[in-house]
Structure formats: C-alpha cells, structure tokens
C-alpha cells in the first residue's frame, strides 16, 4: 500500500507538469504540418499520402474526424499524446516493478514524471509520446512471447498490434520495434530452438502483412 501511495503521488506530480497551462499552448513548427494537410486533403488522400511534409497519417485522420464531428482545437490535436504521456507514468513503473526493487521502481517513476523530454512529448501535437509507449510495450511483449509457452499467442497479439500502430504513427520507429526479430531470432538459431524459430517466422510474417496493409499504400 505504501508503494502504491508513493507511486500515486509521483504520478500526480507528472500529470501536473503535463497539464500545466496546456490549454494555452499554440501550434508551433512541425505541429502545423497536419493542419496544412487537413486544409487540402480528404481522408482517402491522407491515407494514401505521406506528402512532402512530416506528418503522422493516423493522427491526421483522427484530426480530420474531430474537425468534421466536433471541431478541431489546439488541445484537440494534443489530447492523444497527453493521455499516452500520463499512461506512461503508470504502465512503465508497474512493469519495471517485476524486475526491480520497489525503491528503484519509485525512483524510475520519479524520473519519468520530471523528465523534460517526456513532458514535452506529452504536450506536443506530434506522435512521439504515443510511439514511445507503444514501442516499449511492443518490446516487452516480444520478450514475453519469446519466453512464453503454449500461451505465446497473447503477447504475440499485443506485439503485433503495438508494433504496427507504432510504425504507422511514425515510420522512423520501425527499426526499433522490428529489432527483436534480429536479436532474439539469432538467439533462437544459436540455441537450435527450431520451434521458436518457427514462431518468430510466423509472427514476422503477420507483422509484415500488417505493415504492408497500412504503410505500403
């Protein structure tokens, strides 16, 4: 109970930093790229075009829906990252607690809460807070998949969803989420664990199919 109380206090501090005056922020620099696309393109064009500017296709599609249904504001463009940034404050420490002492986990949570970069990511109309959370969940799920037995399909499904979503949000994250296929695939080959090699192959095939369906167009 003491651990969860301290974690709640630390998370509250992190939430404060992420929400402080967030409704007063205006769009700056690359945050305008999505707006420029919304002014000139419909949903089909947005899905099929990366364009000359650096914008996130799924986020821009979400902005298009908001614009048509309820109207679009600065905070309307930021709320997915705010939610992801706040979720990171809870999900990552609770996962880390499985491997670290409670004191170390709380220190980790405190560093997450006050990290200037993570606070900034949570307040930007850019996909970084989302891709950070999804990429780390994907890596943890792949590790769980590698170690799991007959229920390996559960972490495999989590990895499949998070890795594809992360890549579609921001293509530069692709090498990070696909890296386990190389590192753990080589490990399975060196161990001559052909059953695991087969599992990794089929997961890779499913991930490739998902990526091609969203990214290739």
Short mmCIF file of C-alpha atoms in Angstrom, two decimals:
data_model
loop_
_atom_site.label_atom_id
_atom_site.label_comp_id
_atom_site.label_asym_id
_atom_site.label_seq_id
_atom_site.Cartn_x
_atom_site.Cartn_y
_atom_site.Cartn_z
CA UNK A 1 0.00 0.00 0.00
CA UNK A 2 2.86 2.39 0.78
CA UNK A 3 4.38 1.67 -2.63
CA UNK A 4 1.14 2.46 -4.45
CA UNK A 5 0.63 5.60 -2.38
CA UNK A 6 4.06 6.94 -3.33
CA UNK A 7 3.53 5.93 -6.96
CA UNK A 8 0.22 7.80 -6.99
CA UNK A 9 1.86 10.95 -5.58
CA UNK A 10 4.69 10.75 -8.13
CA UNK A 11 2.23 10.19 -10.96
CA UNK A 12 0.17 13.18 -9.80
CA UNK A 13 3.28 15.37 -10.00
CA UNK A 14 3.94 14.10 -13.50
CA UNK A 15 0.34 14.77 -14.52
CA UNK A 16 0.61 18.31 -13.19
CA UNK A 17 3.70 19.01 -15.32
CA UNK A 18 1.96 17.61 -18.39
CA UNK A 19 -1.28 19.56 -17.93
CA UNK A 20 0.04 22.86 -16.59
CA UNK A 21 -1.21 25.59 -18.97
CA UNK A 22 -1.60 23.03 -21.77
CA UNK A 23 -4.87 24.66 -22.85
CA UNK A 24 -2.99 27.92 -23.51
CA UNK A 25 -0.48 26.41 -25.93
CA UNK A 26 -0.49 27.42 -29.58
CA UNK A 27 0.75 25.37 -32.53
CA UNK A 28 4.44 25.69 -33.35
CA UNK A 29 6.82 24.44 -36.05
CA UNK A 30 6.11 20.85 -37.19
CA UNK A 31 2.75 20.80 -35.40
CA UNK A 32 1.40 22.79 -38.37
CA UNK A 33 2.13 20.02 -40.90
CA UNK A 34 -1.05 18.11 -40.09
CA UNK A 35 -3.14 21.30 -40.33
CA UNK A 36 -1.75 22.05 -43.78
CA UNK A 37 -2.73 18.55 -44.90
CA UNK A 38 -6.26 18.91 -43.49
CA UNK A 39 -6.78 22.10 -45.49
CA UNK A 40 -6.02 20.39 -48.79
CA UNK A 41 -6.83 16.68 -48.50
CA UNK A 42 -9.67 14.32 -47.61
CA UNK A 43 -9.38 11.06 -45.65
CA UNK A 44 -8.55 8.90 -48.70
CA UNK A 45 -5.75 11.22 -49.79
CA UNK A 46 -4.44 11.38 -46.22
CA UNK A 47 -4.37 7.57 -46.01
CA UNK A 48 -2.51 7.25 -49.32
CA UNK A 49 -0.03 10.10 -48.97
CA UNK A 50 2.94 10.81 -46.75
CA UNK A 51 3.43 14.07 -48.62
CA UNK A 52 6.35 16.46 -48.70
CA UNK A 53 5.97 17.36 -45.02
CA UNK A 54 6.50 15.16 -41.98
CA UNK A 55 3.05 14.35 -40.58
CA UNK A 56 1.54 11.29 -38.92
CA UNK A 57 -1.14 9.69 -41.09
CA UNK A 58 -3.30 8.08 -38.35
CA UNK A 59 -3.12 11.17 -36.14
CA UNK A 60 -4.10 13.39 -39.06
CA UNK A 61 -7.01 11.08 -39.88
CA UNK A 62 -8.14 11.40 -36.26
CA UNK A 63 -7.88 15.18 -36.55
CA UNK A 64 -10.00 15.05 -39.72
CA UNK A 65 -12.73 13.13 -37.86
CA UNK A 66 -12.65 15.60 -34.98
CA UNK A 67 -12.77 18.51 -37.40
CA UNK A 68 -15.89 17.10 -39.08
CA UNK A 69 -17.70 16.00 -35.91
CA UNK A 70 -16.86 18.38 -33.07
CA UNK A 71 -14.39 20.90 -34.46
CA UNK A 72 -10.61 20.94 -34.03
CA UNK A 73 -8.65 22.93 -31.45
CA UNK A 74 -5.07 23.01 -30.26
CA UNK A 75 -5.87 20.74 -27.33
CA UNK A 76 -7.94 18.56 -29.66
CA UNK A 77 -4.70 17.87 -31.51
CA UNK A 78 -2.76 17.16 -28.31
CA UNK A 79 -5.07 15.02 -26.19
CA UNK A 80 -3.88 11.60 -27.56
CA UNK A 81 -0.31 12.45 -26.55
CA UNK A 82 -1.44 13.79 -23.16
CA UNK A 83 -3.23 10.51 -22.49
CA UNK A 84 -0.22 8.47 -23.65
CA UNK A 85 2.15 10.55 -21.52
CA UNK A 86 0.02 10.04 -18.42
CA UNK A 87 -0.37 6.32 -19.13
CA UNK A 88 3.42 6.02 -19.37
CA UNK A 89 3.71 7.26 -15.78
CA UNK A 90 1.71 4.24 -14.58
CA UNK A 91 2.37 1.43 -17.07
CA UNK A 92 6.18 1.58 -17.20
CA UNK A 93 6.79 1.65 -13.42
CA UNK A 94 4.30 -1.18 -12.82
CA UNK A 95 6.08 -3.27 -15.45
CA UNK A 96 9.53 -2.36 -14.11
CA UNK A 97 8.45 -3.41 -10.62
CA UNK A 98 8.55 -7.03 -11.80
CA UNK A 99 12.33 -6.78 -12.21
CA UNK A 100 13.41 -4.03 -9.80
CA UNK A 101 13.08 -3.29 -6.11
CA UNK A 102 10.23 -1.02 -5.00
CA UNK A 103 12.66 1.79 -4.13
CA UNK A 104 14.31 1.62 -7.56
CA UNK A 105 10.91 1.47 -9.25
CA UNK A 106 9.78 4.61 -7.44
CA UNK A 107 12.99 6.39 -8.45
CA UNK A 108 12.34 5.32 -12.05
CA UNK A 109 8.77 6.65 -11.80
CA UNK A 110 10.05 9.97 -10.42
CA UNK A 111 12.50 10.34 -13.30
CA UNK A 112 9.69 9.65 -15.78
CA UNK A 113 7.50 12.24 -14.06
CA UNK A 114 10.03 15.08 -14.21
CA UNK A 115 11.81 14.22 -17.47
CA UNK A 116 11.76 17.42 -19.57
CA UNK A 117 11.76 15.44 -22.83
CA UNK A 118 8.84 13.24 -21.79
CA UNK A 119 6.89 16.25 -20.51
CA UNK A 120 7.48 17.95 -23.85
CA UNK A 121 6.42 14.86 -25.80
CA UNK A 122 3.18 14.74 -23.81
CA UNK A 123 2.36 18.34 -24.69
CA UNK A 124 3.13 18.26 -28.44
CA UNK A 125 0.75 17.64 -31.34
CA UNK A 126 3.29 15.12 -32.63
CA UNK A 127 3.14 11.33 -32.17
CA UNK A 128 6.27 10.92 -30.00
CA UNK A 129 4.51 10.19 -26.70
CA UNK A 130 2.37 7.57 -28.41
CA UNK A 131 5.24 5.91 -30.26
CA UNK A 132 7.37 5.83 -27.11
CA UNK A 133 4.67 4.00 -25.15
CA UNK A 134 3.70 1.65 -27.99
CA UNK A 135 7.32 0.80 -28.83
CA UNK A 136 8.20 -0.11 -25.24
CA UNK A 137 5.04 -2.22 -24.87
CA UNK A 138 5.89 -3.94 -28.16
CA UNK A 139 9.43 -4.77 -26.99
CA UNK A 140 8.18 -6.09 -23.65
CA UNK A 141 5.51 -8.18 -25.42
CA UNK A 142 8.06 -9.69 -27.80
CA UNK A 143 10.27 -10.66 -24.88
CA UNK A 144 7.25 -12.23 -23.16
CA UNK A 145 6.40 -14.03 -26.41
CA UNK A 146 9.97 -15.36 -26.63
CA UNK A 147 9.80 -16.76 -23.10
CA UNK A 148 6.17 -17.94 -23.12
CA UNK A 149 4.97 -21.47 -23.67
CA UNK A 150 1.61 -22.55 -25.01
CA UNK A 151 0.01 -19.12 -24.39
CA UNK A 152 2.56 -17.27 -26.54
CA UNK A 153 -0.19 -16.05 -28.85
CA UNK A 154 -1.34 -13.48 -26.28
CA UNK A 155 1.91 -11.44 -26.11
CA UNK A 156 2.32 -12.06 -29.85
CA UNK A 157 -1.01 -10.34 -30.48
CA UNK A 158 -0.01 -7.41 -28.24
CA UNK A 159 3.30 -7.08 -30.09
CA UNK A 160 1.60 -7.29 -33.48
CA UNK A 161 -0.86 -4.51 -32.69
CA UNK A 162 1.64 -2.18 -30.95
CA UNK A 163 4.44 -2.57 -33.49
CA UNK A 164 2.18 -1.93 -36.47
CA UNK A 165 0.46 1.03 -34.81
CA UNK A 166 3.79 2.50 -33.73
CA UNK A 167 5.26 2.24 -37.23
CA UNK A 168 2.17 3.70 -38.87
CA UNK A 169 2.23 6.64 -36.46
CA UNK A 170 5.88 7.39 -37.22
CA UNK A 171 7.92 5.40 -39.73
CA UNK A 172 11.24 6.16 -38.04
CA UNK A 173 10.22 3.86 -35.16
CA UNK A 174 10.21 0.80 -37.45
CA UNK A 175 13.84 -0.31 -36.79
CA UNK A 176 13.24 -0.20 -33.04
CA UNK A 177 10.10 -2.35 -33.00
CA UNK A 178 11.48 -4.83 -35.55
CA UNK A 179 14.86 -5.24 -33.83
CA UNK A 180 13.73 -8.23 -31.67
CA UNK A 181 13.31 -10.33 -34.81
CA UNK A 182 17.07 -9.99 -35.34
CA UNK A 183 18.33 -10.18 -31.76
CA UNK A 184 16.03 -12.90 -30.44
CA UNK A 185 15.84 -14.64 -33.80
CA UNK A 186 19.63 -15.07 -33.78
CA UNK A 187 19.41 -16.28 -30.18
CA UNK A 188 16.87 -18.95 -31.18
CA UNK A 189 19.05 -20.03 -34.11
CA UNK A 190 22.15 -20.33 -31.93
CA UNK A 191 20.17 -22.45 -29.47
CA UNK A 192 18.81 -24.51 -32.37
CA UNK A 193 15.35 -23.95 -30.97
CA UNK A 194 13.55 -24.63 -34.23
CA UNK A 195 10.11 -24.40 -32.64
CA UNK A 196 10.84 -20.85 -31.53
CA UNK A 197 12.37 -20.03 -34.91
CA UNK A 198 9.09 -21.13 -36.49
CA UNK A 199 7.05 -18.98 -34.09
CA UNK A 200 9.21 -15.94 -34.79
CA UNK A 201 8.88 -16.57 -38.53
CA UNK A 202 5.08 -16.66 -38.43
CA UNK A 203 4.89 -13.60 -36.18
CA UNK A 204 7.22 -11.79 -38.57
CA UNK A 205 5.02 -12.77 -41.50
CA UNK A 206 1.89 -11.47 -39.74
CA UNK A 207 3.67 -8.24 -38.77
CA UNK A 208 4.92 -7.75 -42.33
CA UNK A 209 1.39 -8.23 -43.68
CA UNK A 210 0.02 -5.63 -41.26
CA UNK A 211 2.76 -3.15 -42.10
CA UNK A 212 2.25 -3.59 -45.83
CA UNK A 213 -1.51 -3.10 -45.47
CA UNK A 214 -1.07 0.27 -43.76
CA UNK A 215 2.30 1.61 -44.89
CA UNK A 216 2.63 0.38 -48.47
CA UNK A 217 -0.38 2.34 -49.84
#
